[in-house]
Amino acid sequence: MWFVTWSKPSTQRFPRCVAQRGQFLQVVRVKIWRSSVPGERGWWRGRSVSLSSCQSTARGFSPGFPPQSGWRQSLCPTDARVLFLRTHRHGDMLFLYPSSPAGSSSETMDTSVSQSPRPVGAPQVVEDDIDQYLIKQDGKIYRNRDQQLCRHGPLGKCVHCVPLEPFDEDYLNHLEPPVKHMSFHAYIRKLTGGADKGKFVALENISCKIKSGCEGHPPWPEGICTKCQPSAITLNRQKYRHVDNIMFENHTIADRFLDFWRKTGNQHLGYLYGRYTEHKDIPLGIRAEVAAIYEPPQIGTQNSLEILEDPKAEVVDEIAAKLGLRKVGWIFTDLVSEDTRKGTVRYSRNKDTYYLSAEECITAGNFQNQQPNICRLSPDGHFGSKFVTVVATGGPDNQVHFEGYQVSNQCMALVRDECLLPCRDAPELGYAKESSSEQYVPDVFYKDIDKFGNEITQLARPLPVEYLIIDITTTFPKDPVYTFSISQNPFPIENRDVLGETQDFHSLATYLSQNTSSVFLDIISDFHLLLFLVTNEVMPLRDSISLLLEAVRTKNEELAQTWKKSEQWATIEQLCSTVGVQLPGLHEYGAVGGSTHAVSAAMWACQHCTFMNQPGTDHCEMCSLPRT
């Protein structure tokens, strides 16, 4: 049973009135009590609700009967009689009988309490699947009964064994290794865990631009006022992070990416495609699992990288989405060989130099702005980003290590509004731009400790980039996971023409001839091969490959066999046969035309040196080895 207490002031009196049929009596705010037995006062719920839904369907007061203080009247929401009201006094109580059973009503009320409300004016957004999952989780850190400190029974709880909140800093600091940043969802629980349940929480994005629409003065640089002027920014180390762990599914993904540097000595870059999952080592944590690396067009040297425009970027994102993947980050190398005989690399990124340069922070901030994190608590519909940065560099043991980072939301705002510049002679320092006639830049400060141990505030010209960086642990699993199959002779990676590794039908025919697996799904489950089938200029399969992508995503061999019998795959096989490479079991794949005599009469590739020989010869003209 629900008791309702009026929250009107005791000095206010309603005028004498009679509610006509069809009119609604609106109750603005009430306080709810609950009792299991009618007439008994229950415990305090501390909720304020609106009774506008019960306005006209209630049993009313008898005409001419003024309710006294402490008087109670039963209201039945299923009765259609009109409510007649003469006077009300502060403290008068009403009984509310829910139309559904008491248990379901309480469950509905508890659910509404646990979910944090959406700020006023915030747009309706659909958050990521991992965010929707973590919102429903309890998130508390449960502890066992301490045999030495707990003095209660097995069913009791005390301060030594009561569950902790997911944002408890003492617990995070005592983990091994210590966790410096709480998870983003733990941070949300901290904001919404008060008495108001996050009613007034709004995660606002920082803006460094002048607000438009101010008509009281001429536009900048002729005028500016406190209404349109952006506030000054004091950089603080961010206490939370949107991603708590980065995990490569297996070592092969990273090894194939590093092969470019091993063969050329030039630095290289790639985009990480994977998915976001729960990271159980940190309360309400998020993990970015990397399943594949796509290498865009680029120009790399021993100490620089230049990303070129990629005309296939949209197609790659579309194919990845159909495979259940998304772009979760980017990776680049910063490797310098120290001893080629030992295979060691130079340890250059440490506390004495830098972890990320200012230019790399600006690039990471630009990528994070392109991949915003959808958030229901932000008036803009997005807040921060889950896009991560991975650096392949030398570690303390002079071996290749993978270090993960993100830049803070403050850095994202400075980069988005073009307020941050790198320093030419000091890569570890950034520089906040000064205002000009074209752009107003707010003052940017950071706090430091002087030689006397005092905390001082300094202008961010220059700026140590450590204030902008959030480090993320990067790991490999003990038991490797394979979204895509691994082959001893894998299909070439895209945009590696400088190595002589090209994606064409000759390389496809060579790949198919060297993979003798009887399972077609294992042969075709290669991320780079699927991209070639979609993006090749001879016969792109963008409109007819959905069934195959669904088979790879669900690991369904029957769907793969169904697609293998299609005309598209038969045409691909026929194109492969024209390059002179004999495919095993060609008739099983349903190729149309092209007899064995015609294939043998074409040019053939040597299995030892891959030289293309003229038809009619039994030995390779280059290495003189036999054809078979």
XYZ file of C-alpha atoms in Angstrom:
628
model
C 0.000 0.000 0.000
C 1.231 3.510 -0.796
C 0.595 6.490 1.518
C 0.611 9.904 -0.077
C 1.406 13.050 1.898
C 0.672 16.486 0.510
C 3.720 18.736 0.245
C 1.744 21.993 0.057
C 2.632 24.587 2.718
C 0.432 24.394 5.799
C -0.593 28.055 5.500
C -2.033 27.627 1.997
C -5.709 26.781 1.574
C -7.434 25.689 -1.562
C -10.600 27.676 -2.362
C -13.944 26.011 -2.106
C -14.496 24.217 -5.388
C -16.328 21.313 -6.907
C -14.706 19.203 -9.650
C -16.944 18.781 -12.621
C -17.155 15.533 -14.610
C -14.246 15.254 -17.005
C -12.079 17.757 -15.144
C -8.755 16.655 -13.680
C -7.437 17.364 -10.235
C -3.668 17.752 -10.507
C -1.457 16.931 -7.574
C 1.924 18.557 -8.092
C 4.191 16.863 -5.566
C 3.526 14.223 -2.965
C 5.610 12.175 -0.588
C 5.186 8.420 -0.604
C 5.137 6.039 2.332
C 4.629 2.328 2.049
C 2.847 -0.176 4.272
C 1.971 -3.822 3.784
C -1.219 -3.581 5.878
C -3.935 -0.956 5.279
C -3.965 1.583 8.050
C -0.386 0.930 9.207
C 2.363 3.415 8.571
C 5.356 1.967 6.728
C 8.943 3.079 6.108
C 9.955 6.311 4.427
C 10.640 6.020 0.697
C 11.954 9.504 0.101
C 10.381 9.836 -3.359
C 8.443 12.768 -4.858
C 6.136 11.853 -7.714
C 3.259 13.327 -9.732
C -0.268 11.942 -9.435
C -1.452 13.389 -12.725
C -2.204 9.848 -13.942
C -4.678 9.338 -11.086
C -6.488 12.646 -11.506
C -10.004 11.663 -12.556
C -10.171 7.987 -11.617
C -10.474 8.142 -7.859
C -13.059 7.832 -5.095
C -13.786 11.352 -3.916
C -14.537 13.107 -0.686
C -18.177 13.369 0.313
C -19.667 16.809 -0.434
C -19.819 18.976 2.624
C -17.329 16.856 4.547
C -14.176 18.907 5.150
C -11.126 16.662 5.765
C -9.431 17.249 9.071
C -5.747 16.974 9.904
C -4.694 13.351 10.017
C -7.890 12.249 8.230
C -7.465 9.447 5.686
C -9.639 8.571 2.723
C -9.268 5.490 0.515
C -8.831 6.165 -3.202
C -9.445 3.381 -5.697
C -7.920 4.078 -9.150
C -10.411 1.686 -10.799
C -13.446 3.684 -9.603
C -14.769 6.214 -12.118
C -16.514 8.473 -9.588
C -15.587 12.120 -9.700
C -13.336 13.563 -7.030
C -14.911 16.407 -5.059
C -12.504 18.528 -3.091
C -13.261 21.375 -0.740
C -10.149 22.114 1.326
C -6.734 20.596 1.910
C -4.295 20.966 4.719
C -0.616 20.245 4.875
C -0.040 16.725 6.231
C -3.335 15.217 5.064
C -2.740 11.649 3.840
C -4.308 9.583 1.079
C -4.192 5.839 0.394
C -3.132 4.674 -3.081
C -3.876 1.100 -4.102
C -1.796 0.113 -7.184
C -3.719 -1.599 -9.966
C -0.954 -4.240 -10.356
C 0.207 -6.599 -7.576
C 2.271 -5.060 -4.837
C 5.395 -6.967 -5.788
C 5.426 -5.812 -9.398
C 4.638 -2.242 -8.333
C 7.615 -2.147 -6.008
C 9.825 -3.647 -8.667
C 8.730 -0.936 -11.085
C 9.442 1.768 -8.540
C 12.880 0.322 -7.693
C 13.795 0.146 -11.347
C 12.917 3.771 -11.868
C 15.038 4.731 -8.887
C 18.125 2.815 -10.021
C 18.267 4.286 -13.503
C 19.634 7.801 -13.640
C 17.311 10.261 -15.367
C 18.191 11.987 -18.601
C 19.038 15.696 -18.291
C 16.471 18.195 -19.483
C 17.070 19.047 -23.118
C 19.329 16.059 -23.799
C 18.551 14.359 -27.119
C 17.297 10.802 -27.354
C 20.343 8.695 -28.252
C 21.089 4.988 -28.532
C 24.230 4.124 -26.624
C 26.644 1.341 -27.514
C 25.742 -2.212 -26.582
C 28.477 -2.385 -23.949
C 27.178 0.816 -22.329
C 23.629 -0.484 -22.220
C 24.908 -3.684 -20.636
C 26.987 -1.958 -17.937
C 24.120 0.370 -16.996
C 22.106 -2.660 -15.883
C 24.932 -4.138 -13.806
C 25.199 -3.763 -10.049
C 28.885 -2.850 -10.211
C 29.518 -3.144 -6.477
C 32.654 -4.830 -5.148
C 31.598 -7.692 -2.908
C 33.952 -8.827 -0.145
C 34.054 -11.974 1.921
C 33.677 -12.019 5.689
C 36.951 -11.148 7.426
C 37.726 -13.813 10.011
C 39.725 -11.431 12.200
C 37.827 -8.155 12.006
C 34.208 -9.209 11.506
C 32.364 -9.954 14.785
C 28.933 -10.728 13.349
C 27.209 -13.818 12.071
C 27.455 -15.236 8.560
C 24.408 -13.259 7.400
C 25.514 -9.908 8.816
C 27.558 -7.121 7.318
C 29.913 -4.548 8.803
C 32.345 -1.899 7.556
C 34.970 -4.587 6.917
C 32.856 -6.717 4.565
C 30.103 -4.462 3.255
C 30.163 -4.159 -0.570
C 32.171 -1.231 -1.904
C 31.147 1.154 -4.614
C 32.867 0.734 -8.012
C 34.499 4.165 -7.655
C 36.167 3.431 -4.299
C 39.654 4.939 -4.689
C 41.248 2.971 -1.823
C 40.225 -0.300 -3.439
C 41.533 0.759 -6.861
C 44.842 1.950 -5.389
C 45.420 -1.367 -3.612
C 44.950 -3.478 -6.729
C 47.970 -5.133 -8.312
C 48.959 -3.168 -10.303
C 47.241 -0.049 -8.894
C 44.518 1.531 -11.033
C 44.983 5.288 -11.392
C 41.795 5.903 -13.388
C 38.353 4.612 -12.523
C 36.133 3.370 -15.324
C 33.760 5.796 -17.019
C 30.668 3.967 -15.788
C 32.053 3.984 -12.242
C 32.460 7.742 -12.621
C 28.820 7.983 -13.715
C 27.774 5.946 -10.644
C 29.703 8.398 -8.496
C 27.853 11.344 -10.019
C 24.439 9.685 -9.810
C 24.900 8.018 -6.431
C 23.747 10.897 -4.254
C 20.359 11.585 -2.767
C 19.123 13.214 -5.974
C 20.085 10.105 -8.022
C 21.798 12.234 -10.638
C 18.773 14.383 -11.370
C 20.932 17.414 -12.105
C 23.919 15.623 -13.637
C 24.875 16.840 -17.107
C 28.176 15.923 -18.732
C 28.867 19.048 -20.755
C 31.554 19.160 -23.423
C 34.133 21.924 -23.162
C 33.897 24.668 -25.776
C 36.745 27.060 -26.611
C 34.799 29.079 -29.163
C 32.851 32.301 -28.796
C 29.121 31.685 -28.457
C 27.232 32.864 -31.496
C 24.110 35.039 -31.451
C 25.299 37.746 -29.044
C 23.828 40.992 -30.395
C 24.935 43.439 -27.700
C 28.255 44.239 -29.381
C 30.092 43.883 -32.701
C 31.580 40.462 -33.493
C 35.136 39.517 -32.593
C 37.679 41.150 -32.769
C 35.716 44.412 -32.408
C 33.863 43.236 -29.314
C 33.280 40.459 -26.788
C 31.323 40.115 -23.535
C 31.098 37.746 -20.598
C 28.045 36.032 -22.101
C 29.759 34.875 -25.281
C 33.326 34.642 -24.025
C 34.488 31.061 -23.327
C 35.792 30.358 -19.857
C 39.451 29.881 -19.103
C 40.636 26.260 -18.917
C 42.710 24.820 -16.098
C 44.113 21.462 -17.124
C 43.640 18.645 -14.626
C 44.576 15.018 -14.830
C 41.425 13.126 -15.766
C 40.270 10.756 -13.010
C 38.418 8.345 -15.301
C 38.943 6.732 -18.687
C 36.494 5.503 -21.298
C 38.471 2.308 -22.070
C 40.295 0.366 -19.357
C 42.123 -2.305 -21.350
C 43.276 -3.054 -24.910
C 43.655 -6.684 -25.923
C 44.886 -8.153 -29.207
C 43.135 -11.434 -29.924
C 46.403 -13.186 -30.850
C 50.066 -12.470 -31.576
C 49.669 -12.996 -35.325
C 47.760 -9.724 -35.704
C 50.634 -7.717 -34.233
C 53.395 -9.754 -35.911
C 52.001 -9.198 -39.405
C 51.771 -5.472 -38.704
C 55.406 -5.354 -37.491
C 56.627 -7.211 -40.590
C 56.539 -3.974 -42.550
C 59.073 -2.343 -40.209
C 61.199 -5.485 -40.096
C 61.484 -5.542 -43.901
C 61.861 -1.808 -44.607
C 62.979 -0.082 -41.408
C 60.286 2.568 -41.986
C 57.572 3.451 -39.501
C 54.050 2.237 -40.212
C 50.453 2.985 -39.187
C 47.179 1.080 -39.095
C 43.606 1.253 -37.848
C 42.405 -1.210 -35.207
C 39.119 -2.991 -35.884
C 37.444 -4.956 -33.143
C 34.712 -4.688 -30.527
C 34.102 -3.355 -27.016
C 33.510 -5.916 -24.257
C 33.388 -5.966 -20.479
C 36.711 -5.809 -18.638
C 36.096 -7.742 -15.443
C 39.379 -6.863 -13.725
C 38.116 -3.323 -13.069
C 34.617 -2.541 -11.762
C 32.360 -1.618 -14.695
C 35.391 -1.572 -16.995
C 35.435 -1.654 -20.807
C 37.924 -3.571 -22.946
C 38.768 -2.901 -26.605
C 39.405 -6.252 -28.334
C 41.381 -5.983 -31.569
C 40.527 -8.547 -34.262
C 42.222 -7.025 -37.340
C 44.445 -4.133 -38.460
C 43.702 -2.211 -41.642
C 46.647 -0.322 -43.149
C 45.564 2.832 -45.047
C 47.591 4.550 -47.787
C 50.572 6.289 -46.193
C 54.132 7.441 -46.679
C 56.518 6.267 -43.988
C 60.184 6.980 -43.354
C 62.489 6.078 -40.493
C 61.296 9.023 -38.399
C 58.006 10.265 -39.880
C 54.571 9.198 -41.083
C 52.150 10.839 -43.463
C 48.585 9.564 -43.794
C 47.164 9.877 -47.295
C 43.546 10.158 -48.320
C 41.886 6.757 -48.379
C 39.116 6.355 -50.987
C 38.200 2.960 -49.523
C 37.692 4.127 -45.913
C 33.892 4.127 -46.094
C 33.785 0.665 -47.678
C 36.134 -0.742 -45.030
C 33.915 0.575 -42.217
C 30.855 -0.896 -43.931
C 32.427 -4.354 -44.341
C 33.688 -4.287 -40.749
C 30.200 -3.430 -39.475
C 28.731 -6.415 -41.331
C 31.394 -8.575 -39.678
C 30.368 -7.301 -36.234
C 33.456 -5.070 -35.904
C 34.085 -1.354 -35.648
C 37.054 0.991 -35.644
C 38.274 1.033 -32.030
C 41.655 2.764 -32.366
C 44.860 3.276 -34.307
C 48.389 1.928 -33.986
C 51.769 3.183 -35.170
C 55.384 2.135 -34.760
C 58.273 4.101 -33.276
C 61.076 1.567 -33.540
C 64.799 2.028 -34.045
C 66.982 -1.058 -34.305
C 69.766 -1.138 -31.717
C 71.489 -4.485 -32.428
C 70.444 -6.409 -35.524
C 72.253 -9.547 -34.385
C 70.362 -9.691 -31.086
C 67.133 -8.307 -32.502
C 66.904 -5.520 -29.917
C 65.368 -2.064 -30.309
C 66.110 1.264 -28.681
C 64.282 2.235 -25.489
C 63.416 5.831 -26.315
C 60.029 6.584 -24.713
C 60.359 6.845 -20.936
C 59.899 9.271 -18.075
C 63.043 11.183 -19.024
C 61.850 11.913 -22.569
C 58.131 11.521 -23.349
C 55.458 8.852 -23.798
C 53.465 10.638 -26.493
C 54.679 13.685 -28.366
C 52.516 16.784 -28.705
C 51.971 16.062 -32.396
C 50.819 12.521 -31.591
C 48.457 13.877 -28.916
C 46.921 16.257 -31.449
C 46.505 13.407 -33.947
C 44.932 11.191 -31.275
C 42.608 14.022 -30.254
C 41.543 14.479 -33.867
C 40.750 10.768 -34.197
C 38.821 10.770 -30.913
C 36.741 13.735 -32.065
C 35.853 11.778 -35.200
C 34.721 8.811 -33.063
C 32.676 10.347 -30.184
C 31.228 8.293 -27.368
C 27.416 8.324 -27.361
C 26.201 9.322 -23.888
C 22.652 9.884 -22.611
C 23.798 12.242 -19.814
C 25.279 14.819 -22.177
C 23.142 17.636 -23.618
C 25.039 17.158 -26.902
C 24.342 13.406 -26.988
C 28.040 12.522 -26.851
C 30.841 12.833 -24.303
C 34.471 11.803 -24.719
C 35.516 8.901 -26.925
C 36.405 5.207 -26.750
C 38.972 5.517 -29.565
C 42.378 4.304 -28.338
C 45.995 4.850 -29.385
C 48.598 2.058 -29.413
C 52.334 2.667 -29.852
C 54.713 -0.149 -30.832
C 58.015 0.976 -29.328
C 61.021 -0.320 -27.422
C 60.641 -1.301 -23.773
C 63.046 -1.365 -20.828
C 64.274 -4.804 -21.934
C 64.970 -3.484 -25.475
C 62.181 -5.599 -26.917
C 59.100 -4.454 -28.792
C 56.336 -3.361 -26.409
C 52.797 -2.162 -27.097
C 51.697 0.847 -25.033
C 48.089 2.079 -25.006
C 46.905 5.643 -24.451
C 44.022 8.062 -24.779
C 43.964 11.827 -24.547
C 41.686 13.592 -22.086
C 38.425 15.328 -22.907
C 40.163 18.665 -22.339
C 42.719 17.786 -25.014
C 39.905 16.770 -27.381
C 38.292 20.198 -26.911
C 41.569 22.052 -27.503
C 42.223 20.048 -30.668
C 38.643 20.368 -31.949
C 38.686 24.152 -31.601
C 42.246 24.423 -32.996
C 43.779 25.851 -29.837
C 46.741 23.470 -29.403
C 49.994 23.414 -31.383
C 53.132 21.229 -31.149
C 56.570 22.641 -30.374
C 59.133 22.253 -33.114
C 62.222 21.739 -30.933
C 60.617 19.907 -27.975
C 58.269 17.003 -28.862
C 57.209 16.604 -25.228
C 55.748 20.130 -25.075
C 52.619 21.598 -26.582
C 51.692 25.250 -26.976
C 48.340 26.954 -26.460
C 47.661 29.419 -29.257
C 47.328 33.118 -28.599
C 44.254 35.058 -29.617
C 44.333 36.795 -32.985
C 41.975 38.845 -35.097
C 40.719 35.640 -36.735
C 40.270 33.509 -33.592
C 39.748 34.098 -29.889
C 41.542 31.546 -27.712
C 40.741 31.338 -23.987
C 43.548 31.249 -21.487
C 44.820 27.753 -20.703
C 46.542 27.070 -17.379
C 48.049 24.096 -15.611
C 49.173 23.573 -12.034
C 52.746 22.681 -11.119
C 55.020 22.432 -8.082
C 57.843 24.935 -7.785
C 61.262 24.323 -6.232
C 59.931 25.299 -2.802
C 57.124 22.719 -2.889
C 54.343 25.229 -3.472
C 51.543 24.641 -5.957
C 51.568 27.308 -8.627
C 49.425 28.005 -11.690
C 51.224 28.593 -14.970
C 50.133 29.631 -18.432
C 50.196 26.741 -20.925
C 52.781 28.322 -23.189
C 54.466 25.836 -23.327
C 52.470 22.928 -21.934
C 53.718 19.506 -20.736
C 51.595 16.926 -22.563
C 51.522 14.667 -19.497
C 48.438 16.625 -18.421
C 46.641 15.407 -21.543
C 47.541 11.686 -21.543
C 45.702 8.712 -20.035
C 47.583 5.414 -20.122
C 45.794 2.121 -20.856
C 47.108 -1.382 -20.284
C 47.700 -3.356 -23.496
C 47.689 -7.149 -23.249
C 47.597 -10.423 -25.167
C 45.419 -13.314 -23.941
C 46.827 -16.564 -22.599
C 44.375 -18.473 -24.789
C 44.410 -16.845 -28.250
C 41.112 -15.951 -29.886
C 40.653 -16.078 -33.659
C 37.882 -14.084 -35.298
C 39.596 -14.751 -38.627
C 41.491 -17.880 -39.620
C 45.295 -18.011 -39.562
C 47.212 -19.475 -42.503
C 50.880 -20.261 -43.016
C 50.638 -18.453 -46.361
C 48.255 -15.565 -45.613
C 46.732 -13.274 -48.185
C 48.777 -10.061 -48.739
C 47.898 -6.962 -46.741
C 46.576 -3.917 -48.575
C 48.715 -0.884 -49.500
C 52.054 -2.686 -49.282
C 53.157 -2.155 -52.864
C 56.502 -0.833 -51.651
C 57.290 -4.363 -50.438
C 56.198 -5.952 -53.692
C 53.128 -7.406 -51.952
C 50.187 -6.572 -54.171
C 46.566 -7.588 -53.964
C 45.508 -8.932 -57.360
C 44.011 -12.076 -58.829
C 47.436 -13.675 -59.152
C 48.013 -13.333 -55.408
C 44.458 -14.593 -54.815
C 45.062 -17.626 -57.031
C 48.356 -18.312 -55.246
C 46.650 -18.031 -51.869
C 43.865 -20.427 -52.869
C 46.313 -22.940 -54.363
C 48.471 -23.008 -51.226
C 45.544 -23.476 -48.825
C 44.476 -27.079 -49.067
C 41.905 -26.958 -46.278
C 38.676 -28.770 -47.071
C 36.664 -26.231 -45.075
C 35.818 -23.333 -47.341
C 35.007 -21.069 -44.381
C 38.571 -21.390 -43.051
C 39.995 -20.416 -46.440
C 37.787 -17.388 -46.966
C 37.875 -16.077 -43.341
C 40.627 -13.523 -43.910
C 39.947 -9.847 -43.258
C 42.280 -8.594 -45.997
C 40.947 -11.135 -48.501
C 37.369 -10.049 -47.859
C 38.355 -6.405 -48.380
C 39.993 -7.325 -51.699
C 36.868 -9.116 -52.898
C 34.845 -5.988 -52.183
C 37.257 -3.272 -53.353
C 39.006 -4.793 -56.408
C 38.470 -2.925 -59.655
C 37.944 -5.964 -61.876
C 34.941 -7.489 -60.148
C 33.899 -5.788 -56.890
C 31.436 -7.829 -54.835
C 30.127 -5.049 -52.568
C 26.488 -5.755 -53.375
C 26.663 -9.565 -53.367
C 28.934 -10.486 -50.463
C 26.541 -9.961 -47.546
C 25.789 -13.683 -47.246
C 29.488 -14.527 -47.048
C 30.121 -11.829 -44.433
C 27.260 -13.201 -42.356
C 28.790 -16.686 -42.635
C 32.167 -15.389 -41.439
C 30.592 -13.420 -38.585
C 28.552 -16.375 -37.315
C 31.133 -19.026 -38.362
C 28.427 -20.843 -40.332
C 29.909 -23.287 -42.849
C 26.548 -23.960 -44.491
C 26.098 -20.296 -45.418
C 29.633 -20.217 -46.759
C 28.961 -23.301 -48.900
C 25.788 -21.673 -50.215
C 27.686 -18.559 -51.282
C 30.482 -20.688 -52.786
C 27.997 -22.081 -55.329
C 27.005 -18.616 -56.528
C 27.896 -17.161 -59.906
C 30.077 -14.506 -58.289
C 32.485 -17.032 -56.822
C 32.506 -18.993 -60.059
C 33.570 -15.857 -61.889
C 36.305 -15.211 -59.330
C 37.603 -18.736 -59.877
C 37.571 -18.238 -63.633
C 39.558 -15.000 -63.285
C 42.080 -16.788 -61.081
C 42.494 -19.560 -63.666
C 43.547 -17.051 -66.333
C 46.759 -16.176 -64.460
C 48.127 -19.684 -64.901
C 47.806 -21.011 -61.339
C 46.091 -24.386 -61.049
C 43.518 -24.286 -58.266
C 42.854 -27.506 -56.339
C 39.376 -28.928 -56.902
C 38.342 -26.270 -59.371
C 35.260 -28.210 -60.427
C 34.079 -28.400 -56.822
C 33.817 -24.616 -56.588
C 31.403 -24.480 -59.514
C 33.608 -22.599 -62.008
C 31.962 -22.096 -65.357
C 34.025 -22.878 -68.465
C 37.798 -23.189 -68.544
C 38.773 -26.827 -69.103
C 41.911 -28.421 -67.716
C 43.522 -28.310 -71.159
C 42.929 -24.576 -71.385
C 44.434 -24.011 -67.951
C 47.524 -26.069 -68.731
C 47.945 -24.175 -71.983
C 48.182 -20.829 -70.151
C 51.201 -19.362 -68.433
C 52.180 -21.026 -65.161
C 53.863 -19.700 -62.005
C 56.835 -21.513 -60.509
C 56.079 -22.892 -57.048
C 59.619 -22.110 -55.899
C 60.293 -18.577 -57.158
C 56.806 -17.554 -58.466
C 58.251 -16.650 -61.883
C 55.656 -16.657 -64.686
C 56.753 -19.138 -67.370
C 55.532 -19.555 -70.912
C 53.210 -22.506 -71.667
C 54.745 -25.714 -72.932
C 57.797 -25.710 -70.621
C 58.428 -28.210 -67.837
C 61.216 -26.309 -66.030
C 61.294 -22.785 -64.663
C 63.273 -20.387 -66.821
C 64.440 -18.482 -63.734
C 65.446 -21.156 -61.192
C 65.531 -24.199 -63.527
C 63.522 -26.265 -61.078
C 60.864 -28.662 -62.362
C 57.276 -27.506 -62.695
C 55.905 -30.263 -60.401
